[in-house]
Short mmCIF file of C-alpha atoms and ligand atoms in Angstrom, two decimals:
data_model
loop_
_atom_site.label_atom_id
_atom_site.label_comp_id
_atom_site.label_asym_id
_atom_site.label_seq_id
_atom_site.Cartn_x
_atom_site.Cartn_y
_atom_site.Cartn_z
CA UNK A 14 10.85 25.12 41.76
CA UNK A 15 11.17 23.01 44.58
CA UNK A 16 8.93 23.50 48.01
CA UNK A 17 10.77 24.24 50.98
CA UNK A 18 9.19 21.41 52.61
CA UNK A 19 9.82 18.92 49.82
CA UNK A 20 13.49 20.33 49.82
CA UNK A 21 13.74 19.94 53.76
CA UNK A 22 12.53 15.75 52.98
CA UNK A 23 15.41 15.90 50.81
CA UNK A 24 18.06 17.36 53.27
CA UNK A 25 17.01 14.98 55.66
CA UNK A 26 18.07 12.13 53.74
CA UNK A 27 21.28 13.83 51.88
CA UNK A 28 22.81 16.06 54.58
CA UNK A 29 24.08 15.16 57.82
CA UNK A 30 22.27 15.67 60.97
CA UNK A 31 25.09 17.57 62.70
CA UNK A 32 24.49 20.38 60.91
CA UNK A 33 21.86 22.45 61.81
CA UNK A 34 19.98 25.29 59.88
CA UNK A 35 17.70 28.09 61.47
CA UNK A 36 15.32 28.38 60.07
CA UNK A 37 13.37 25.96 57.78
CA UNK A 38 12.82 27.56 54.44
CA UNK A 39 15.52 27.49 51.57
CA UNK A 40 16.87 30.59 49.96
CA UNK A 41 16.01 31.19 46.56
CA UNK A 42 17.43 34.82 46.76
CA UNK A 43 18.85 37.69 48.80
CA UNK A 44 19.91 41.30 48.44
CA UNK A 45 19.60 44.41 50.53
CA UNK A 46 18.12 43.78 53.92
CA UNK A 47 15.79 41.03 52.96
CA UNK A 48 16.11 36.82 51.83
CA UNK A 49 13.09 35.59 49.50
CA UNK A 50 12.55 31.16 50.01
CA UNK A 51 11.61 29.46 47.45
CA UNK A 52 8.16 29.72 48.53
CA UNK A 53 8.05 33.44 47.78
CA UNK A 54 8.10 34.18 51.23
CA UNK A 55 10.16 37.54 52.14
CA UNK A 56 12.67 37.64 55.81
CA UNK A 57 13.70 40.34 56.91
CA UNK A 58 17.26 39.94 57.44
CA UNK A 59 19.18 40.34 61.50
CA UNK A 60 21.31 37.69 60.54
CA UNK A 61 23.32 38.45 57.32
CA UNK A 62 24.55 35.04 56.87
CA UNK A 63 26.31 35.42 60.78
CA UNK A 64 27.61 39.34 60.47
CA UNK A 65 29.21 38.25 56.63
CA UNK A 66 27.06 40.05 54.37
CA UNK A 67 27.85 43.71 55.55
CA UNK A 68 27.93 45.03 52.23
CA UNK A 69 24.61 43.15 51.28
CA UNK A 70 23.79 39.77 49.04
CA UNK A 71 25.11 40.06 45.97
CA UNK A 72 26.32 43.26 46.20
CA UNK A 73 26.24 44.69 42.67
CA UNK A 74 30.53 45.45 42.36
CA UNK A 75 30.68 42.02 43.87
CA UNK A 76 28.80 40.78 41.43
CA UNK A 77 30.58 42.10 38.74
CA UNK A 78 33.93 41.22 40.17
CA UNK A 79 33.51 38.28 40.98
CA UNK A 80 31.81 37.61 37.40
CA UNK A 81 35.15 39.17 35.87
CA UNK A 82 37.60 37.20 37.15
CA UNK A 83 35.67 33.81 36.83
CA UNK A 84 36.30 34.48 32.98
CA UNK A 85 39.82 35.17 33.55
CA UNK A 86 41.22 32.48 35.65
CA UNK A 87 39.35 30.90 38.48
CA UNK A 88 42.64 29.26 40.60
CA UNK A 89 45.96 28.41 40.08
CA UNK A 90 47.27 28.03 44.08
CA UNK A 91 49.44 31.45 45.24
CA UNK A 92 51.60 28.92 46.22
CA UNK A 93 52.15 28.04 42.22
CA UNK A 94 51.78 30.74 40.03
CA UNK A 95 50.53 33.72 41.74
CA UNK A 96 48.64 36.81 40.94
CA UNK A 97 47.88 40.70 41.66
CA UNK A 98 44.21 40.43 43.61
CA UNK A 99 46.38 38.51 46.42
CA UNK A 100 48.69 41.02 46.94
CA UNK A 101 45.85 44.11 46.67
CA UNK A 102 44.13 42.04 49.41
CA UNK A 103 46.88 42.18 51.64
CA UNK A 104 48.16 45.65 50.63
CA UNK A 105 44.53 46.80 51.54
CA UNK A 106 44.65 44.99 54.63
CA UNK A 107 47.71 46.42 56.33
CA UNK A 108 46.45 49.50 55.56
CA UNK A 109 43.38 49.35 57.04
CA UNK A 110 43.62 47.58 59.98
CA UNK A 111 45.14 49.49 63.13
CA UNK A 112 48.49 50.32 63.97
CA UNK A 113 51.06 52.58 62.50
CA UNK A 114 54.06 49.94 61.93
CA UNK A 115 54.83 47.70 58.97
CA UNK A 116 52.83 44.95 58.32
CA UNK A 117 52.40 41.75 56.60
CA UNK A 118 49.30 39.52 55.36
CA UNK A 119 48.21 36.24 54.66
CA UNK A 120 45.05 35.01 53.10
CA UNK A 121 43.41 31.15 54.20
CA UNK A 122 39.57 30.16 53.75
CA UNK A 123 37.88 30.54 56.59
CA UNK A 124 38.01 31.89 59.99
CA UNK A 125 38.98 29.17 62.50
CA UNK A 126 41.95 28.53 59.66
CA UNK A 127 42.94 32.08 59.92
CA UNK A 128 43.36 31.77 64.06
CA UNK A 129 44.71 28.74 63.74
CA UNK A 130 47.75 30.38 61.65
CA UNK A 131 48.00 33.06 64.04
CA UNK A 132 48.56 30.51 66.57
CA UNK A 133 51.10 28.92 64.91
CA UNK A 134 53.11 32.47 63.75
CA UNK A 135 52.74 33.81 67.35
CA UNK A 136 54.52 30.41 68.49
CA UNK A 137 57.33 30.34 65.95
CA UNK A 138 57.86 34.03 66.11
CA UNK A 139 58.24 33.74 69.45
CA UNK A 140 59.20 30.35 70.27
CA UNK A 141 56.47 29.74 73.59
CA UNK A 142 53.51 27.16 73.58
CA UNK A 143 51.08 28.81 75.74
CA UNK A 144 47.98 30.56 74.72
CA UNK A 145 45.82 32.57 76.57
CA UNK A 146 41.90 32.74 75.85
CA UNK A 147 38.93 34.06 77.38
CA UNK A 148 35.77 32.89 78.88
CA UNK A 149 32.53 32.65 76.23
CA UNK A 150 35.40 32.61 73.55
CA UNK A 151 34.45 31.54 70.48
CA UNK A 152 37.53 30.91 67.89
CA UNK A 153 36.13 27.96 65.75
CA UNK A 154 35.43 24.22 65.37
CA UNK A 155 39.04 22.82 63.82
CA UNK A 156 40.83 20.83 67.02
CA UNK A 157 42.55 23.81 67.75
CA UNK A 158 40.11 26.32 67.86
CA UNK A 159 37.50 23.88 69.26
CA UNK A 160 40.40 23.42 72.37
CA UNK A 161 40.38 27.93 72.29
CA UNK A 162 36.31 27.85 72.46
CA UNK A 163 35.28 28.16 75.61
CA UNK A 164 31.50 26.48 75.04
CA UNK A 165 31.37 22.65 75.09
CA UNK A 166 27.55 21.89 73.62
CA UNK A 167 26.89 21.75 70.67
CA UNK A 168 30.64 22.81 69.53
CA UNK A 169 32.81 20.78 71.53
CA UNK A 170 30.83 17.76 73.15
CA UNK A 171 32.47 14.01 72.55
CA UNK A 172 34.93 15.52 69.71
CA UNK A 173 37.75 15.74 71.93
CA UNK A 174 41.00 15.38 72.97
CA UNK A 175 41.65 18.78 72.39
CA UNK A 176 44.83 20.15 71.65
CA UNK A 177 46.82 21.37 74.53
CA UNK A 178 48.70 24.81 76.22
CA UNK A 179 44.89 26.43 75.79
CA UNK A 180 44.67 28.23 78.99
CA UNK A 181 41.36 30.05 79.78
CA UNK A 182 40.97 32.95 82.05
CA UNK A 183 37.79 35.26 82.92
CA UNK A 184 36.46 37.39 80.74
CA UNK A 185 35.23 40.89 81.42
CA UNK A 186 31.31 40.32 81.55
CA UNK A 187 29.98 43.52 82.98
CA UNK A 188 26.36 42.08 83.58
CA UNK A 189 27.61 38.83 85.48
CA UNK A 190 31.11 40.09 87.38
CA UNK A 191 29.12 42.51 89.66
CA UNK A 192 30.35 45.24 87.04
CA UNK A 193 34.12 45.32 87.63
CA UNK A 194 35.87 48.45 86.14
CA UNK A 195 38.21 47.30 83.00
CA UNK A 196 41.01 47.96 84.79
CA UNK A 197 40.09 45.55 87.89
CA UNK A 198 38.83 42.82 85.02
CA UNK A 199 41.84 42.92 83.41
CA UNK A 200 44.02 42.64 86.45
CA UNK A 201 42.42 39.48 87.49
CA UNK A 202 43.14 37.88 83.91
CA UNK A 203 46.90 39.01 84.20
CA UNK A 204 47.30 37.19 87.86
CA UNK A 205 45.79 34.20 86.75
CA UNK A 206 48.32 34.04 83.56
CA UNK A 207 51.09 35.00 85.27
CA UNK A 208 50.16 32.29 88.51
CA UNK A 209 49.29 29.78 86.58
CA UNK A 210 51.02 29.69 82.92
CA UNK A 211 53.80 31.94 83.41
CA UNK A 212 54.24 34.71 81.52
CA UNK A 213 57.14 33.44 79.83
CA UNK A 214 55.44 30.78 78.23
CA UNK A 215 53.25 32.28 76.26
CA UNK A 216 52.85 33.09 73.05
CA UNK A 217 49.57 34.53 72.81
CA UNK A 218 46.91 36.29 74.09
CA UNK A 219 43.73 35.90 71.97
CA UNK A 220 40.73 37.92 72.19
CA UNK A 221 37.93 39.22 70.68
CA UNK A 222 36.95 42.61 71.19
CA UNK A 223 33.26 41.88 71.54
CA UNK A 224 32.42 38.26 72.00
CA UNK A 225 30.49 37.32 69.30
CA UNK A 226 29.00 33.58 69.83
CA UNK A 227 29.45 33.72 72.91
CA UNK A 228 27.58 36.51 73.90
CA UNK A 229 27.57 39.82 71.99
CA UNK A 230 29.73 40.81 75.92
CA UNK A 231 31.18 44.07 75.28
CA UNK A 232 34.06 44.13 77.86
CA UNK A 233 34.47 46.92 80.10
CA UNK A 234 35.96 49.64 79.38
CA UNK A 235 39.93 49.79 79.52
CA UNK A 236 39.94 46.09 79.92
CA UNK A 237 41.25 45.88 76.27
CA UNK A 238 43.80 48.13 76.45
CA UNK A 239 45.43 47.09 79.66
CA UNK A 240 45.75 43.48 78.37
CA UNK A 241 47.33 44.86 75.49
CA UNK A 242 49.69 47.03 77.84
CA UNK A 243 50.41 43.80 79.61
CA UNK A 244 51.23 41.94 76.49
CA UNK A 245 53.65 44.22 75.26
CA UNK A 246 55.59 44.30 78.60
CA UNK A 247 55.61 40.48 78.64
CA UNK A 248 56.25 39.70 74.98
CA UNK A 249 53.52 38.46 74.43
CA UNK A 250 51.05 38.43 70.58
CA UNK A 251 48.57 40.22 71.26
CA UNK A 252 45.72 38.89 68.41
CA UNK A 253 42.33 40.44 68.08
CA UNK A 254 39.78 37.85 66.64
CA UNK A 255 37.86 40.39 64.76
CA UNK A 256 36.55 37.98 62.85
CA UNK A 257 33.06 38.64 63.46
CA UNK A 258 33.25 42.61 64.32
CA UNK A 259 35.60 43.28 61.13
CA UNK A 260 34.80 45.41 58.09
CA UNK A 261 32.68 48.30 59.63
CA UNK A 262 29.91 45.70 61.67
CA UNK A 263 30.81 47.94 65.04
CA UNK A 264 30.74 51.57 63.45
CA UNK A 265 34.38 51.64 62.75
CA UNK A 266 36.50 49.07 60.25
CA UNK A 267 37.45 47.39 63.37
CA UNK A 268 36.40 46.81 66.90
CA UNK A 269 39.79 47.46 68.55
CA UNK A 270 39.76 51.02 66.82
CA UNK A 271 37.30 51.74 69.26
CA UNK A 272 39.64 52.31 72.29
CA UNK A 273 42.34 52.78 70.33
CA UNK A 274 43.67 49.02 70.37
CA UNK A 275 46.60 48.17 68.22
CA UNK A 276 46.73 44.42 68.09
CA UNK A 277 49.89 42.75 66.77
CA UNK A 278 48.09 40.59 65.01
CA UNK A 279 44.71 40.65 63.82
CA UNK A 280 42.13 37.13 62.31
CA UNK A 281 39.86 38.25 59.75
CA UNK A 282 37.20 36.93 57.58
CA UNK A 283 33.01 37.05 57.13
CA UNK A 284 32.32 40.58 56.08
CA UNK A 285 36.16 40.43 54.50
CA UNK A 286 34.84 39.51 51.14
CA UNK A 287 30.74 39.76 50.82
CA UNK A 288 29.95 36.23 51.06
CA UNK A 289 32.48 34.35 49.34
CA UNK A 290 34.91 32.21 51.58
CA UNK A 291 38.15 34.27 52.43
CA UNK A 292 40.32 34.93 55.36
CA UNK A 293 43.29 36.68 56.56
CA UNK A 294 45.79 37.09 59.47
CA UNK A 295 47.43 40.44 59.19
CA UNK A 296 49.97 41.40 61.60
CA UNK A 297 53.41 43.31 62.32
CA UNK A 298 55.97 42.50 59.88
CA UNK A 299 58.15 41.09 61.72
CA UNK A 300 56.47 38.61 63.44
CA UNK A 301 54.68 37.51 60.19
CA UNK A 302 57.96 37.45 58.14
CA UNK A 303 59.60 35.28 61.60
CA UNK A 304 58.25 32.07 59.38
CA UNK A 305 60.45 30.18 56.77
CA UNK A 306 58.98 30.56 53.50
CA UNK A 307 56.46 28.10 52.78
CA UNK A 308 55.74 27.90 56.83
CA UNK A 309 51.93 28.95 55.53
CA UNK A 310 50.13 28.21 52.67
CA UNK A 311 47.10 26.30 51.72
CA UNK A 312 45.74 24.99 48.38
CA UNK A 313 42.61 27.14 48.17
CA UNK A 314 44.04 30.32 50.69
CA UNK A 315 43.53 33.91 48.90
CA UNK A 316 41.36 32.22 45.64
CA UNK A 317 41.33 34.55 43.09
CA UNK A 318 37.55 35.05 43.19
CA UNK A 319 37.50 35.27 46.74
CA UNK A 320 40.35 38.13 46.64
CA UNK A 321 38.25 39.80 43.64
CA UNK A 322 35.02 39.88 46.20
CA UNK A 323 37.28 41.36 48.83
CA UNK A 324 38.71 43.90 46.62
CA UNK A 325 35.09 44.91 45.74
CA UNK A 326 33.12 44.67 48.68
CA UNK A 327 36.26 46.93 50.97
CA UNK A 328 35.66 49.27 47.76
CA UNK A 329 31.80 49.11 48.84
CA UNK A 330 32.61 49.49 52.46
CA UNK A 331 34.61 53.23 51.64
CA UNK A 332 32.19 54.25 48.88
CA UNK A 333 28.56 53.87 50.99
CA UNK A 334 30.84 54.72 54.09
CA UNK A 335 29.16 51.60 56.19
CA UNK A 336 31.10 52.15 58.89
CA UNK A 337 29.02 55.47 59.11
CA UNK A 338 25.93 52.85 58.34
CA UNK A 339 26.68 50.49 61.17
CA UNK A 340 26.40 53.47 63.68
CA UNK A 341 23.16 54.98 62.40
CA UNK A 342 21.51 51.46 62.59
CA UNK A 343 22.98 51.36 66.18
CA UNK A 344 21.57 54.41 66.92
CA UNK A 345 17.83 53.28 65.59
CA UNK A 346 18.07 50.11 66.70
CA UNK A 347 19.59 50.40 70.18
CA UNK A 348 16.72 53.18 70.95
CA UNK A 349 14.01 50.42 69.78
CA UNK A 350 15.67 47.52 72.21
CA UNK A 351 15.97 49.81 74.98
CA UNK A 352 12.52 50.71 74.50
CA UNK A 353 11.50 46.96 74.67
CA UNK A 354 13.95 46.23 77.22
CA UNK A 355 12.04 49.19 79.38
CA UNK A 356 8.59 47.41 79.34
CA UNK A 357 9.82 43.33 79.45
CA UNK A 358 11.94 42.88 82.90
CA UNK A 359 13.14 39.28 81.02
CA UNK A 360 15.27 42.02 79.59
CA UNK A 361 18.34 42.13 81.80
CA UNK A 362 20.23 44.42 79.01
CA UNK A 363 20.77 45.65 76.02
CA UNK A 364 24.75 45.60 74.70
CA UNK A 365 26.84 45.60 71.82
CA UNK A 366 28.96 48.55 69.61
CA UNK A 367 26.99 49.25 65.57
CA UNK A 368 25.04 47.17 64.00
CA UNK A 369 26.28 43.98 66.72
CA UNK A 370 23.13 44.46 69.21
CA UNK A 371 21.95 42.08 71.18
CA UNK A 372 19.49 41.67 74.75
CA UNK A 373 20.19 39.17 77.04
CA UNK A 374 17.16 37.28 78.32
CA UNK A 375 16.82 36.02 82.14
CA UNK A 376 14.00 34.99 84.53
CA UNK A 377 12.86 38.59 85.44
CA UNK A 378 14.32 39.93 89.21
CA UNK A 379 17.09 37.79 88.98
CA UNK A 380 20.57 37.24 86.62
CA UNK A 381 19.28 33.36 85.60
CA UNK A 382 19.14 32.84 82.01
CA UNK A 383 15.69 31.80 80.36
CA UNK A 384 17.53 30.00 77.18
CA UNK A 385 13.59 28.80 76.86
CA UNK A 386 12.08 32.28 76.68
CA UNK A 387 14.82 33.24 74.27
CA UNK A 388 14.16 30.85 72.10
CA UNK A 389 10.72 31.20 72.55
CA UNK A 390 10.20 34.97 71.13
CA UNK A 391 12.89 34.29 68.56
CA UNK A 392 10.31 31.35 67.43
CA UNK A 393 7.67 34.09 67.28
CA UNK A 394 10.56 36.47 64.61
CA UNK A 395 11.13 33.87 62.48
CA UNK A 396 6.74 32.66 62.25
CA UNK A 397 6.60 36.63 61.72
CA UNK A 398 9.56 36.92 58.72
CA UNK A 399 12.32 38.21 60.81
CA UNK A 400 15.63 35.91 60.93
CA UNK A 401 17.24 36.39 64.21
CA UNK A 402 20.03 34.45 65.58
CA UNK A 403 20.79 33.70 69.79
CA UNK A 404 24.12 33.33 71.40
CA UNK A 405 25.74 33.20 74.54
CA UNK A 406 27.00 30.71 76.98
CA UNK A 407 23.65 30.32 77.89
CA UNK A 408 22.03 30.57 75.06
CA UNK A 409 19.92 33.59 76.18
CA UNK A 410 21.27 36.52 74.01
CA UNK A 411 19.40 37.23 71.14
CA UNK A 412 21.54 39.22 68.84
CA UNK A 413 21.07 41.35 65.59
CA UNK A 414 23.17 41.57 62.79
CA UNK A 415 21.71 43.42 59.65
CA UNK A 416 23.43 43.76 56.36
CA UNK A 417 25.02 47.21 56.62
CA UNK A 418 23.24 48.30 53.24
CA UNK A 419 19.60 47.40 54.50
CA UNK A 420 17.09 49.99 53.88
CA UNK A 421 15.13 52.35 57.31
CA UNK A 422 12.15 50.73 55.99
CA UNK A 423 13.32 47.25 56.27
CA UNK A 424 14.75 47.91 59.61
CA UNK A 425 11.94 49.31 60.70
CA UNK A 426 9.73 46.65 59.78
CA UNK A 427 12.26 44.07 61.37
CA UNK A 428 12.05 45.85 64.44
CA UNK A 429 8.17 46.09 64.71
CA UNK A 430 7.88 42.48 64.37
CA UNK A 431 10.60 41.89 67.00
CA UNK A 432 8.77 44.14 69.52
CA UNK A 433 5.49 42.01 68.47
CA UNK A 434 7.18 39.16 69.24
CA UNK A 435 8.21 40.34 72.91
CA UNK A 436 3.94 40.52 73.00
N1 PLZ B 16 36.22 33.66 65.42
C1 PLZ B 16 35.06 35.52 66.51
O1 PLZ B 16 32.74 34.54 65.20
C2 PLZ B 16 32.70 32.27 63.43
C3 PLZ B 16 30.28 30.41 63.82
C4 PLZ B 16 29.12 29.72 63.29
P1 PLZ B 16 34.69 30.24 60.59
N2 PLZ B 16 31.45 32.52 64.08
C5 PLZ B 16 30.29 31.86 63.50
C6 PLZ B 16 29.15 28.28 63.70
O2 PLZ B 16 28.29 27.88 64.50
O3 PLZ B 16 30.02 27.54 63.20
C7 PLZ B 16 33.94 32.77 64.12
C8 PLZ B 16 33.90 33.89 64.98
C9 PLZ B 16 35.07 34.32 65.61
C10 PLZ B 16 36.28 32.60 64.59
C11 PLZ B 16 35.17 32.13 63.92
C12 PLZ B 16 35.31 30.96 63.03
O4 PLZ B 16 35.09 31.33 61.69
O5 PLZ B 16 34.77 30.98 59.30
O6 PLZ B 16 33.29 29.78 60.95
O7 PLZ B 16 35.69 29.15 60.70
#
């Protein structure tokens, strides 16, 4: 087999510099809470392919699903000739995700497609342009989504002109807005919508219930739900991106179950199907049945073997309870970082909900970001065998994101080297 060095002068030459890798060894394989290169070298895995893998690599009724229906039939468009998995998906979906009304579902390929489709129902359903957004949002890289992200390097910078009626209000960042209550967060938002957009004109308010990319920020609490009280008065979609704290990551299926959130329409994908590419918007019925049939489609949207990985890996998700998972690796891990956080003042604080931890890094006394020390000790994780990922705005959050199946020893082990790295 190929070195990962000799595959890395390969890449080089083959693959396009824009996109970027963490670290610099090439997988050979993956399971549990661990990723073996080619070398024979073992990671522990914080990353699980960016919060996708909850229910492990290769997760063995994935495996065999997915294996199944390959022999069956491997695509022939929903928009053709459809099938059953498609349907399961969906049925599964609006009965999982929260809220007690009827709902509808529709499957695309990745995430940024699925917001981009909630976009457009919100709009026809209700006929505004405007959409609302958040500070440190992160929705995806298409034109739209790149116009809903809030961070311009590397994600945005010299691909514009962006699509238009994004508007972008503050964000409740408990660490950086001197700790305003949810309520008082929230209220702020609202004044600059309603002063600046109009309330009438919008369509949507899109959020995500913990910032993922750009931050791991965990909003205060009752921000959420008075946005969502807001929305409903105004008629406005209220969408939760839970694209990255879906399918148990936070210690329940969904982030907004938390404080008891009912979004009217919700963007899935990631941990939706164990690794293979599928994504959904699910929603109340009536504004997902508001578009004329054949409003939404795609060639590829709700493949069979993507739905047949979904139908497995949700199966996974009830049967090794990983919601119950995600909130016992919290509990382990979130002692550990506070631990670290106590002796290392470039700690400014430990956040996140589950298995979605993360420390942000600054110059210690002070709320300045030290992107240089963050990448720094995450340098010394990945020389050790730990993958670790950053975030934020600043690029000074170093966040964790185990597979929800990975072992106490391997999460121990990932979290000794991680406080060896901190030195
Ligand atoms: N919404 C909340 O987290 C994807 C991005 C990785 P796609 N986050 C990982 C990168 O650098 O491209 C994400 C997300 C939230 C939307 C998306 C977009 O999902 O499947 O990457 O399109």
């Amino acid at each position: 087999m190929a070195t990962s060095e000799e595959l890395h002068k390969r890449r080089v030459e083959a693959v396009a510099r824009g996109v970027g890798s963490t670290i610099p060894a090439y997988v050979d394989r993956a399971g549990g809470g661990t990723i073996t290169d080619v070398d024979g070298r073992e990671w522990i895995d914080f990353a699980a392919g960016i919060a996708v893998t909850n229910v492990g690599n290769s997760a063995p009724r994935v495996v065999e699903a997915v294996r199944a229906q390959v022999e069956r039939f491997t695509h022939t468009c929903f928009m053709v000739a459809p099938y059953e998995s498609y349907v399961a998906v969906c049925e599964q979906l609006n009965a999982l995700t929260p809220g007690g009304f009827g709902k509808r579902s529709a499957l695309f390929n990745s995430g940024a497609e699925a917001v981009e489709n909630a976009v457009k129902i919100a709009r026809h359903a209700t006929g505004r342009p405007a959409v609302v957004v958040f500070d440190h949002a992160y929705h995806g890289r298409t034109n739209l989504t790149m116009a809903l992200t809030a961070k311009n390097m590397p994600y945005k910078h010299r691909f514009g002109p962006f699509a238009g009626e994004v508007y972008r209000v503050p964000m409740s960042y408990p660490l950086r807005d001197g700790g305003l209550d949810g309520a008082t967060a929230a209220a702020r938002s609202i004044e600059m919508i309603e002063k600046q957009v109009g309330a009438e004109n919008v369509a949507a308010l899109l959020i995500e219930p913990i910032q993922g990319e750009g931050g791991f920020v965990v909003p205060a609490q009752g921000f959420l739900p008075a946005l969502r009280e807001w929305a409903t008065a105004a008629g406005v979609v209220f969408v939760a991106d839970e694209i990255q704290t879906g399918f148990c990551r936070t210690g329940d299926w969904f982030a907004c179950e938390h404080e008891g959130v009912e979004p009217d329409l919700i963007t899935l994908a990631k941990g939706i199907a164990g690794g293979l590419p599928l994504a959904a918007v699910t929603g109340r019925a009536d504004l997902m049945d508001a578009v004329h049939v054949g409003g939404l489609g795609g060639t590829y949207g709700g493949n069979p073997i993507a739905c047949a990985a979904a139908l497995a890996s949700m199966e996974t998700m009830r049967e090794l309870d990983l919601a119950a998972a995600a909130r016992r690796i919290g509990a382990v891990m979130g002692e550990r970082l506070r631990t670290i956080a106590a002796g290392d003042p470039r700690v400014a604080e430990v956040r996140g909900r589950g298995a979605m931890l993360a420390m942000e890094i600054v110059v210690p006394g002070t709320l300045t970001p030290d992107p240089a020390a963050t990448a720094a000790i995450s340098a010394a994780c990945h020389a050790a065998g730990l993958l670790t990922l950053t975030c934020g705005t600043y690029g000074n959050v170093l966040r964790f994101l185990p597979p929800l199946v990975i072992s106490d020893d391997e999460l121990g082990r990932g979290l000794d080297i991680l406080a060896a790295a901190f030195g």
